[in-house]
mmCIF file of C-alpha atoms and ligand atoms in Angstrom:
data_model
loop_
_atom_site.group_PDB
_atom_site.id
_atom_site.type_symbol
_atom_site.label_atom_id
_atom_site.label_comp_id
_atom_site.label_asym_id
_atom_site.label_seq_id
_atom_site.Cartn_x
_atom_site.Cartn_y
_atom_site.Cartn_z
ATOM 1 C CA UNK A 1 108.098 201.240 99.440
ATOM 2 C CA UNK A 2 107.560 197.745 97.571
ATOM 3 C CA UNK A 3 108.983 195.598 100.549
ATOM 4 C CA UNK A 4 106.906 193.409 102.251
ATOM 5 C CA UNK A 5 107.044 194.009 106.135
ATOM 6 C CA UNK A 6 107.728 190.953 107.734
ATOM 7 C CA UNK A 7 104.689 190.874 110.938
ATOM 8 C CA UNK A 8 106.280 188.174 113.773
ATOM 9 C CA UNK A 9 102.916 188.870 116.235
ATOM 10 C CA UNK A 10 100.938 186.250 114.104
ATOM 11 C CA UNK A 11 104.016 183.670 113.935
ATOM 12 C CA UNK A 12 104.572 183.824 117.786
ATOM 13 C CA UNK A 13 100.984 183.294 118.079
ATOM 14 C CA UNK A 14 101.102 180.445 115.892
ATOM 15 C CA UNK A 15 104.324 179.462 118.257
ATOM 16 C CA UNK A 16 102.442 180.060 121.007
ATOM 17 C CA UNK A 17 99.603 178.210 120.256
ATOM 18 C CA UNK A 18 102.257 174.822 120.312
ATOM 19 C CA UNK A 19 104.039 175.363 123.824
ATOM 20 C CA UNK A 20 100.712 176.108 124.810
ATOM 21 C CA UNK A 21 99.217 172.307 124.239
ATOM 22 C CA UNK A 22 102.915 170.837 125.291
ATOM 23 C CA UNK A 23 102.304 172.759 128.589
ATOM 24 C CA UNK A 24 98.296 170.551 128.285
ATOM 25 C CA UNK A 25 100.357 167.657 127.163
ATOM 26 C CA UNK A 26 102.423 167.999 130.814
ATOM 27 C CA UNK A 27 100.206 168.589 132.927
ATOM 28 C CA UNK A 28 98.136 165.883 131.983
ATOM 29 C CA UNK A 29 101.409 163.940 133.496
ATOM 30 C CA UNK A 30 101.822 166.107 136.409
ATOM 31 C CA UNK A 31 104.472 168.292 135.342
ATOM 32 C CA UNK A 32 104.534 172.189 135.261
ATOM 33 C CA UNK A 33 107.355 173.954 133.906
ATOM 34 C CA UNK A 34 108.673 177.073 135.985
ATOM 35 C CA UNK A 35 110.384 179.892 134.926
ATOM 36 C CA UNK A 36 112.642 182.153 137.380
ATOM 37 C CA UNK A 37 114.016 185.816 136.077
ATOM 38 C CA UNK A 38 116.402 187.176 137.764
ATOM 39 C CA UNK A 39 117.121 190.795 137.160
ATOM 40 C CA UNK A 40 119.843 192.783 139.525
ATOM 41 C CA UNK A 41 119.431 196.642 139.266
ATOM 42 C CA UNK A 42 116.814 198.353 137.278
ATOM 43 C CA UNK A 43 117.316 198.672 133.806
ATOM 44 C CA UNK A 44 114.585 200.007 131.764
ATOM 45 C CA UNK A 45 114.152 197.583 129.084
ATOM 46 C CA UNK A 46 115.605 194.670 131.467
ATOM 47 C CA UNK A 47 111.998 195.517 133.228
ATOM 48 C CA UNK A 48 110.110 195.937 130.288
ATOM 49 C CA UNK A 49 111.621 192.166 129.073
ATOM 50 C CA UNK A 50 110.847 190.684 132.673
ATOM 51 C CA UNK A 51 107.399 191.795 132.633
ATOM 52 C CA UNK A 52 106.768 190.031 129.421
ATOM 53 C CA UNK A 53 107.927 186.904 129.958
ATOM 54 C CA UNK A 54 106.269 186.459 133.917
ATOM 55 C CA UNK A 55 102.908 188.034 132.112
ATOM 56 C CA UNK A 56 103.625 184.957 129.070
ATOM 57 C CA UNK A 57 104.353 182.561 131.848
ATOM 58 C CA UNK A 58 101.379 182.592 133.807
ATOM 59 C CA UNK A 59 99.341 182.583 130.584
ATOM 60 C CA UNK A 60 100.478 179.103 129.571
ATOM 61 C CA UNK A 61 100.383 177.928 133.172
ATOM 62 C CA UNK A 62 103.746 177.752 133.685
ATOM 63 C CA UNK A 63 104.487 178.629 137.355
ATOM 64 C CA UNK A 64 107.052 182.127 137.593
ATOM 65 C CA UNK A 65 109.643 183.331 139.736
ATOM 66 C CA UNK A 66 110.539 187.085 140.191
ATOM 67 C CA UNK A 67 113.736 187.431 141.422
ATOM 68 C CA UNK A 68 115.067 191.161 142.376
ATOM 69 C CA UNK A 69 118.061 192.316 143.092
ATOM 70 C CA UNK A 70 119.280 195.974 143.981
ATOM 71 C CA UNK A 71 121.859 197.493 141.584
ATOM 72 C CA UNK A 72 123.922 197.455 144.848
ATOM 73 C CA UNK A 73 123.911 193.628 145.257
ATOM 74 C CA UNK A 74 127.394 191.642 145.888
ATOM 75 C CA UNK A 75 128.345 189.120 143.046
ATOM 76 C CA UNK A 76 128.161 186.662 145.923
ATOM 77 C CA UNK A 77 124.423 187.090 146.479
ATOM 78 C CA UNK A 78 123.458 186.785 143.033
ATOM 79 C CA UNK A 79 126.053 183.686 142.761
ATOM 80 C CA UNK A 80 123.312 182.683 145.752
ATOM 81 C CA UNK A 81 120.297 183.141 144.242
ATOM 82 C CA UNK A 82 121.863 181.418 141.126
ATOM 83 C CA UNK A 83 122.367 178.323 143.675
ATOM 84 C CA UNK A 84 118.579 178.621 144.873
ATOM 85 C CA UNK A 85 117.390 178.443 142.164
ATOM 86 C CA UNK A 86 119.540 175.608 140.525
ATOM 87 C CA UNK A 87 117.818 173.897 143.700
ATOM 88 C CA UNK A 88 114.413 174.711 143.459
ATOM 89 C CA UNK A 89 112.774 171.554 141.616
ATOM 90 C CA UNK A 90 110.096 173.909 140.589
ATOM 91 C CA UNK A 91 112.044 175.625 138.424
ATOM 92 C CA UNK A 92 112.808 174.231 135.101
ATOM 93 C CA UNK A 93 114.647 177.852 133.536
ATOM 94 C CA UNK A 94 116.758 180.518 134.527
ATOM 95 C CA UNK A 95 117.014 183.872 132.749
ATOM 96 C CA UNK A 96 119.415 186.171 134.144
ATOM 97 C CA UNK A 97 118.428 189.427 132.466
ATOM 98 C CA UNK A 98 121.434 191.533 131.076
ATOM 99 C CA UNK A 99 122.693 193.787 131.366
ATOM 100 C CA UNK A 100 124.332 193.096 135.114
ATOM 101 C CA UNK A 101 125.449 195.905 136.917
ATOM 102 C CA UNK A 102 129.572 196.384 136.020
ATOM 103 C CA UNK A 103 130.675 195.122 139.330
ATOM 104 C CA UNK A 104 129.673 191.615 138.675
ATOM 105 C CA UNK A 105 131.044 189.347 136.835
ATOM 106 C CA UNK A 106 128.715 188.209 133.667
ATOM 107 C CA UNK A 107 130.828 185.063 132.723
ATOM 108 C CA UNK A 108 131.153 183.701 136.573
ATOM 109 C CA UNK A 109 126.824 184.088 137.253
ATOM 110 C CA UNK A 110 126.593 182.031 133.994
ATOM 111 C CA UNK A 111 128.952 179.546 134.759
ATOM 112 C CA UNK A 112 127.094 179.296 137.854
ATOM 113 C CA UNK A 113 123.674 178.527 135.995
ATOM 114 C CA UNK A 114 122.667 174.892 136.076
ATOM 115 C CA UNK A 115 123.403 173.863 132.735
ATOM 116 C CA UNK A 116 120.072 171.843 132.254
ATOM 117 C CA UNK A 117 118.242 175.072 133.318
ATOM 118 C CA UNK A 118 120.292 177.781 131.538
ATOM 119 C CA UNK A 119 117.631 178.264 128.920
ATOM 120 C CA UNK A 120 119.375 180.925 127.438
ATOM 121 C CA UNK A 121 122.619 178.806 126.652
ATOM 122 C CA UNK A 122 125.142 181.410 128.371
ATOM 123 C CA UNK A 123 126.312 178.491 130.140
ATOM 124 C CA UNK A 124 129.730 177.835 128.544
ATOM 125 C CA UNK A 125 129.255 173.979 127.698
ATOM 126 C CA UNK A 126 125.546 175.705 126.067
ATOM 127 C CA UNK A 127 127.127 177.994 124.663
ATOM 128 C CA UNK A 128 129.284 175.062 123.523
ATOM 129 C CA UNK A 129 127.249 172.666 121.774
ATOM 130 C CA UNK A 130 125.159 175.532 120.023
ATOM 131 C CA UNK A 131 128.350 176.179 118.738
ATOM 132 C CA UNK A 132 129.239 172.561 117.555
ATOM 133 C CA UNK A 133 125.866 172.559 115.903
ATOM 134 C CA UNK A 134 124.483 170.085 119.246
ATOM 135 C CA UNK A 135 122.319 172.978 120.738
ATOM 136 C CA UNK A 136 120.777 171.610 124.065
ATOM 137 C CA UNK A 137 118.726 175.060 124.032
ATOM 138 C CA UNK A 138 118.678 177.255 121.202
ATOM 139 C CA UNK A 139 118.738 180.929 122.612
ATOM 140 C CA UNK A 140 115.685 182.825 122.246
ATOM 141 C CA UNK A 141 116.732 186.417 120.182
ATOM 142 C CA UNK A 142 118.960 184.257 117.401
ATOM 143 C CA UNK A 143 116.324 181.480 117.481
ATOM 144 C CA UNK A 144 113.314 184.239 116.858
ATOM 145 C CA UNK A 145 115.209 185.785 113.942
ATOM 146 C CA UNK A 146 115.806 182.601 111.950
ATOM 147 C CA UNK A 147 112.442 181.507 113.208
ATOM 148 C CA UNK A 148 111.019 184.365 110.972
ATOM 149 C CA UNK A 149 113.516 183.854 108.383
ATOM 150 C CA UNK A 150 112.320 180.372 107.695
ATOM 151 C CA UNK A 151 108.446 181.097 108.058
ATOM 152 C CA UNK A 152 108.946 183.604 105.524
ATOM 153 C CA UNK A 153 111.090 181.992 102.890
ATOM 154 C CA UNK A 154 108.510 178.728 103.482
ATOM 155 C CA UNK A 155 105.363 181.259 103.267
ATOM 156 C CA UNK A 156 107.502 182.933 100.110
ATOM 157 C CA UNK A 157 107.927 179.541 98.604
ATOM 158 C CA UNK A 158 111.539 178.830 99.190
ATOM 159 C CA UNK A 159 112.169 175.859 101.225
ATOM 160 C CA UNK A 160 114.361 176.832 104.007
ATOM 161 C CA UNK A 161 117.156 173.986 102.894
ATOM 162 C CA UNK A 162 117.326 175.227 99.769
ATOM 163 C CA UNK A 163 117.676 179.005 100.063
ATOM 164 C CA UNK A 164 120.706 179.018 102.594
ATOM 165 C CA UNK A 165 123.113 176.553 101.219
ATOM 166 C CA UNK A 166 122.915 179.309 98.001
ATOM 167 C CA UNK A 167 122.658 182.228 100.206
ATOM 168 C CA UNK A 168 124.594 184.747 102.001
ATOM 169 C CA UNK A 169 123.206 185.898 105.773
ATOM 170 C CA UNK A 170 125.289 188.490 107.513
ATOM 171 C CA UNK A 171 124.978 189.269 111.099
ATOM 172 C CA UNK A 172 126.127 192.988 112.129
ATOM 173 C CA UNK A 173 126.529 192.650 115.579
ATOM 174 C CA UNK A 174 129.186 189.813 117.919
ATOM 175 C CA UNK A 175 127.797 189.524 121.149
ATOM 176 C CA UNK A 176 128.048 186.549 123.203
ATOM 177 C CA UNK A 177 123.899 186.414 123.474
ATOM 178 C CA UNK A 178 122.503 187.354 120.019
ATOM 179 C CA UNK A 179 125.097 187.469 117.675
ATOM 180 C CA UNK A 180 127.513 184.963 117.648
ATOM 181 C CA UNK A 181 124.830 182.371 118.606
ATOM 182 C CA UNK A 182 123.228 183.949 115.239
ATOM 183 C CA UNK A 183 125.735 182.978 113.595
ATOM 184 C CA UNK A 184 125.777 178.816 114.332
ATOM 185 C CA UNK A 185 122.164 179.136 113.356
ATOM 186 C CA UNK A 186 123.494 180.262 110.038
ATOM 187 C CA UNK A 187 126.467 177.667 109.818
ATOM 188 C CA UNK A 188 123.473 174.977 110.355
ATOM 189 C CA UNK A 189 121.825 175.770 107.970
ATOM 190 C CA UNK A 190 124.323 175.716 105.471
ATOM 191 C CA UNK A 191 124.806 179.069 104.717
ATOM 192 C CA UNK A 192 127.918 181.085 103.990
ATOM 193 C CA UNK A 193 128.338 183.481 107.375
ATOM 194 C CA UNK A 194 129.890 186.374 107.488
ATOM 195 C CA UNK A 195 129.851 188.300 111.075
ATOM 196 C CA UNK A 196 130.758 191.696 112.046
ATOM 197 C CA UNK A 197 130.430 193.868 114.964
ATOM 198 C CA UNK A 198 131.712 197.706 115.789
ATOM 199 C CA UNK A 199 135.535 197.112 114.372
ATOM 200 C CA UNK A 200 134.374 197.053 111.277
ATOM 201 C CA UNK A 201 132.385 199.969 111.142
ATOM 202 C CA UNK A 202 135.154 201.723 112.601
ATOM 203 C CA UNK A 203 137.441 200.790 109.963
ATOM 204 C CA UNK A 204 135.073 202.293 107.332
ATOM 205 C CA UNK A 205 134.467 198.159 106.114
ATOM 206 C CA UNK A 206 130.852 197.512 107.374
ATOM 207 C CA UNK A 207 129.124 198.416 104.503
ATOM 208 C CA UNK A 208 131.508 196.088 101.892
ATOM 209 C CA UNK A 209 130.145 192.816 104.205
ATOM 210 C CA UNK A 210 126.415 193.696 104.830
ATOM 211 C CA UNK A 211 126.240 194.284 100.486
ATOM 212 C CA UNK A 212 126.719 190.751 100.403
ATOM 213 C CA UNK A 213 123.795 189.584 102.143
ATOM 214 C CA UNK A 214 120.948 187.597 101.135
ATOM 215 C CA UNK A 215 119.445 187.390 104.256
ATOM 216 C CA UNK A 216 120.851 190.567 106.926
ATOM 217 C CA UNK A 217 120.013 190.436 110.155
ATOM 218 C CA UNK A 218 121.060 193.565 112.207
ATOM 219 C CA UNK A 219 122.055 193.351 116.078
ATOM 220 C CA UNK A 220 123.709 196.097 117.238
ATOM 221 C CA UNK A 221 121.897 198.655 119.362
ATOM 222 C CA UNK A 222 122.356 201.096 117.081
ATOM 223 C CA UNK A 223 119.117 203.428 115.794
ATOM 224 C CA UNK A 224 119.312 203.472 112.112
ATOM 225 C CA UNK A 225 122.508 202.398 111.415
ATOM 226 C CA UNK A 226 121.519 200.546 108.416
ATOM 227 C CA UNK A 227 120.484 202.371 105.365
ATOM 228 C CA UNK A 228 119.766 201.184 101.926
ATOM 229 C CA UNK A 229 123.701 202.353 101.203
ATOM 230 C CA UNK A 230 123.857 199.272 103.115
ATOM 231 C CA UNK A 231 122.014 196.819 101.519
ATOM 232 C CA UNK A 232 121.583 194.892 97.787
ATOM 233 C CA UNK A 233 117.723 195.549 95.820
ATOM 234 C CA UNK A 234 115.950 192.037 97.500
ATOM 235 C CA UNK A 235 118.038 191.654 100.762
ATOM 236 C CA UNK A 236 115.371 190.336 103.377
ATOM 237 C CA UNK A 237 116.441 191.918 106.583
ATOM 238 C CA UNK A 238 115.491 191.040 110.366
ATOM 239 C CA UNK A 239 115.726 193.895 113.005
ATOM 240 C CA UNK A 240 116.800 192.730 116.225
ATOM 241 C CA UNK A 241 118.037 196.299 117.999
ATOM 242 C CA UNK A 242 115.583 197.492 120.311
ATOM 243 C CA UNK A 243 116.749 201.585 120.721
ATOM 244 C CA UNK A 244 114.961 204.494 122.666
ATOM 245 C CA UNK A 245 114.553 207.430 121.144
ATOM 246 C CA UNK A 246 113.024 210.925 121.698
ATOM 247 C CA UNK A 247 109.901 211.403 119.444
ATOM 248 C CA UNK A 248 110.962 213.174 116.621
ATOM 249 C CA UNK A 249 107.155 214.258 116.738
ATOM 250 C CA UNK A 250 108.467 216.190 120.254
ATOM 251 C CA UNK A 251 105.193 214.450 122.415
ATOM 252 C CA UNK A 252 107.995 214.103 124.809
ATOM 253 C CA UNK A 253 107.157 210.518 124.388
ATOM 254 C CA UNK A 254 110.456 207.368 124.051
ATOM 255 C CA UNK A 255 109.718 205.681 121.152
ATOM 256 C CA UNK A 256 111.095 202.233 119.913
ATOM 257 C CA UNK A 257 113.415 201.948 116.971
ATOM 258 C CA UNK A 258 115.507 199.185 115.424
ATOM 259 C CA UNK A 259 118.839 199.414 113.769
ATOM 260 C CA UNK A 260 117.077 199.708 110.042
ATOM 261 C CA UNK A 261 116.851 202.916 108.869
ATOM 262 C CA UNK A 262 113.300 201.661 108.126
ATOM 263 C CA UNK A 263 111.908 203.589 105.372
ATOM 264 C CA UNK A 264 114.872 203.415 103.145
ATOM 265 C CA UNK A 265 116.326 200.312 104.170
ATOM 266 C CA UNK A 266 112.551 199.095 102.659
ATOM 267 C CA UNK A 267 112.976 200.627 99.241
ATOM 268 C CA UNK A 268 115.636 198.213 98.040
ATOM 269 C CA UNK A 269 114.527 195.038 100.649
ATOM 270 C CA UNK A 270 112.328 192.270 99.179
ATOM 271 C CA UNK A 271 111.017 191.691 103.009
ATOM 272 C CA UNK A 272 111.821 193.168 106.165
ATOM 273 C CA UNK A 273 110.732 193.299 109.822
ATOM 274 C CA UNK A 274 109.551 195.961 112.073
ATOM 275 C CA UNK A 275 110.445 197.247 115.661
ATOM 276 C CA UNK A 276 108.578 196.767 117.386
ATOM 277 C CA UNK A 277 106.930 193.722 116.145
ATOM 278 C CA UNK A 278 109.123 191.722 114.239
ATOM 279 C CA UNK A 279 111.519 189.777 116.230
ATOM 280 C CA UNK A 280 110.602 190.225 119.735
ATOM 281 C CA UNK A 281 107.090 188.623 120.358
ATOM 282 C CA UNK A 282 108.998 185.582 118.783
ATOM 283 C CA UNK A 283 111.617 185.730 121.477
ATOM 284 C CA UNK A 284 108.979 185.900 124.077
ATOM 285 C CA UNK A 285 107.560 182.865 123.412
ATOM 286 C CA UNK A 286 110.934 181.197 122.407
ATOM 287 C CA UNK A 287 111.720 181.514 126.288
ATOM 288 C CA UNK A 288 108.880 179.767 127.386
ATOM 289 C CA UNK A 289 109.138 177.247 124.450
ATOM 290 C CA UNK A 290 112.764 176.727 125.959
ATOM 291 C CA UNK A 291 111.261 176.748 129.879
ATOM 292 C CA UNK A 292 108.761 174.082 128.673
ATOM 293 C CA UNK A 293 111.582 171.712 127.030
ATOM 294 C CA UNK A 294 113.494 172.212 130.062
ATOM 295 C CA UNK A 295 110.779 171.287 132.263
ATOM 296 C CA UNK A 296 109.716 168.000 130.230
ATOM 297 C CA UNK A 297 113.684 167.298 130.273
ATOM 298 C CA UNK A 298 113.889 167.339 134.045
ATOM 299 C CA UNK A 299 110.976 165.902 135.203
ATOM 300 C CA UNK A 300 111.933 163.170 132.061
ATOM 301 C CA UNK A 301 115.152 162.688 134.375
ATOM 302 C CA UNK A 302 113.486 162.579 137.324
ATOM 303 C CA UNK A 303 111.259 159.760 135.952
ATOM 304 C CA UNK A 304 114.353 157.589 134.757
ATOM 305 C CA UNK A 305 116.652 158.654 137.480
ATOM 306 C CA UNK A 306 118.576 159.587 134.243
ATOM 307 C CA UNK A 307 121.802 160.891 132.360
ATOM 308 C CA UNK A 308 122.501 165.027 133.274
ATOM 309 C CA UNK A 309 123.681 166.339 130.486
ATOM 310 C CA UNK A 310 122.374 164.701 127.217
ATOM 311 C CA UNK A 311 122.150 167.100 124.739
ATOM 312 C CA UNK A 312 118.807 167.656 122.315
ATOM 313 C CA UNK A 313 116.100 168.503 124.696
ATOM 314 C CA UNK A 314 115.205 171.991 123.101
ATOM 315 C CA UNK A 315 112.891 170.568 121.202
ATOM 316 C CA UNK A 316 111.937 170.838 117.415
ATOM 317 C CA UNK A 317 109.405 173.326 115.253
ATOM 318 C CA UNK A 318 112.121 173.781 112.695
ATOM 319 C CA UNK A 319 114.097 176.477 114.798
ATOM 320 C CA UNK A 320 117.149 174.888 115.664
HETATM 321 P P1 NAD B 401 125.816 194.023 122.822
HETATM 322 O O1 NAD B 401 125.863 195.573 123.156
HETATM 323 O O2 NAD B 401 125.570 193.409 123.864
HETATM 324 O O3 NAD B 401 126.803 194.055 121.792
HETATM 325 C C1 NAD B 401 126.052 194.732 120.105
HETATM 326 C C2 NAD B 401 127.591 193.944 119.110
HETATM 327 O O4 NAD B 401 126.886 195.172 118.225
HETATM 328 C C3 NAD B 401 128.634 193.910 119.677
HETATM 329 O O5 NAD B 401 129.118 192.925 119.020
HETATM 330 C C4 NAD B 401 129.541 195.512 118.909
HETATM 331 O O6 NAD B 401 130.043 195.594 118.264
HETATM 332 C C5 NAD B 401 128.149 195.542 117.792
HETATM 333 N N1 NAD B 401 128.162 196.865 117.355
HETATM 334 C C6 NAD B 401 127.825 197.790 118.071
HETATM 335 N N2 NAD B 401 127.655 199.343 117.413
HETATM 336 C C7 NAD B 401 127.883 199.161 115.586
HETATM 337 C C8 NAD B 401 128.196 199.450 114.955
HETATM 338 N N3 NAD B 401 127.970 200.766 114.429
HETATM 339 N N4 NAD B 401 128.444 198.580 113.822
HETATM 340 C C9 NAD B 401 128.907 197.596 113.779
HETATM 341 N N5 NAD B 401 128.251 196.798 114.526
HETATM 342 C C10 NAD B 401 128.457 197.406 116.294
HETATM 343 O O7 NAD B 401 124.065 194.098 122.047
HETATM 344 P P2 NAD B 401 123.079 192.965 122.218
HETATM 345 O O8 NAD B 401 122.723 192.482 123.576
HETATM 346 O O9 NAD B 401 123.444 192.408 121.294
HETATM 347 O O10 NAD B 401 122.056 193.242 121.771
HETATM 348 C C11 NAD B 401 121.408 194.195 120.137
HETATM 349 C C12 NAD B 401 120.465 194.894 120.113
HETATM 350 O O11 NAD B 401 119.372 194.045 120.071
HETATM 351 C C13 NAD B 401 119.840 195.955 121.509
HETATM 352 O O12 NAD B 401 119.275 196.681 120.710
HETATM 353 C C14 NAD B 401 119.338 195.054 122.306
HETATM 354 O O13 NAD B 401 118.423 195.915 122.735
HETATM 355 C C15 NAD B 401 118.832 194.363 121.303
HETATM 356 N N6 NAD B 401 117.427 193.316 121.230
HETATM 357 C C16 NAD B 401 116.820 193.011 121.099
HETATM 358 C C17 NAD B 401 116.072 191.280 121.570
HETATM 359 C C18 NAD B 401 114.780 191.205 120.681
HETATM 360 O O14 NAD B 401 114.123 190.218 121.459
HETATM 361 N N7 NAD B 401 114.399 191.934 119.904
HETATM 362 C C19 NAD B 401 116.476 190.698 122.325
HETATM 363 C C20 NAD B 401 118.313 191.175 122.829
HETATM 364 C C21 NAD B 401 118.929 192.501 122.523
#
């Protein structure tokens, strides 16, 4: 296995330092960004994510508001919480955790978010701006995929601006929060982009698409979906999937694995990301980066009595 394993933790660590210094800069101007999470029900992965970003907000000196509703909450209850957070000047960024229970409409809840506080770009206006290549916020998971890819390319002596225009990026999974925005970020870098979902798999045609990838991003949520027969020699593979599986060693513990069959893909890949420890840590920090950008934008607007809705406050670090 000659592939390089791209460790996301040091990359996340560097990003965190930059976010921390932004928070300090804002504190000196009397501005304290605030993150709010909204969790409906008890989903295990959502709870874990809530805990992580709440802890990170505290560590970075941001405010943190944790809103929890029971699974049987009505849509109106969730909308009321969103309305309250929209109106709260101490909250700059709102994350509504998925999955929402089936009786609650995700589009209705996402459309109720103040677009300026919609740090995951799930409001139709923000999703549209991203699709047009003018993002207000770049959603954290696809941003993390490309941030990691870009840093890896730079460190291996290939400027991203030269790599992507000559390359094919294949994105497996087409959700609104990961797969579709990842496609937009691939376009923004000038790559040829192929997007495929479960339909391609069912039609028996997924492999013919993934075999074209110079860079492969897999976000299907199917443990071990992609083995070496799906990738070409020298691919750079980014694994977004987080799948709980029973420990095959029989310990009775639950382990988290990705969508790549890691050992098998590593036989052909130039580089690949592990699960856990790849995309995930960067995703967490990126969410706070967006929270801080939102805090800065809201404070600036409050000071200048300024325009609402101007795109482009997501800040740089080469991640868009
Ligand atoms: P989702 O269920 O909303 O969407 C899954 C997508 O994958 C769909 O488009 C579906 O058609 C496609 N798909 C399913 N089976 C497939 C198959 N056999 N072949 C090809 N495509 C297939 O999921 P999501 O929210 O996009 O998340 C995907 C995975 O990423 C999950 O495992 C989730 O836990 C994980 N995730 C990780 C992070 C992170 O930071 N690492 C963040 C968000 C989600």
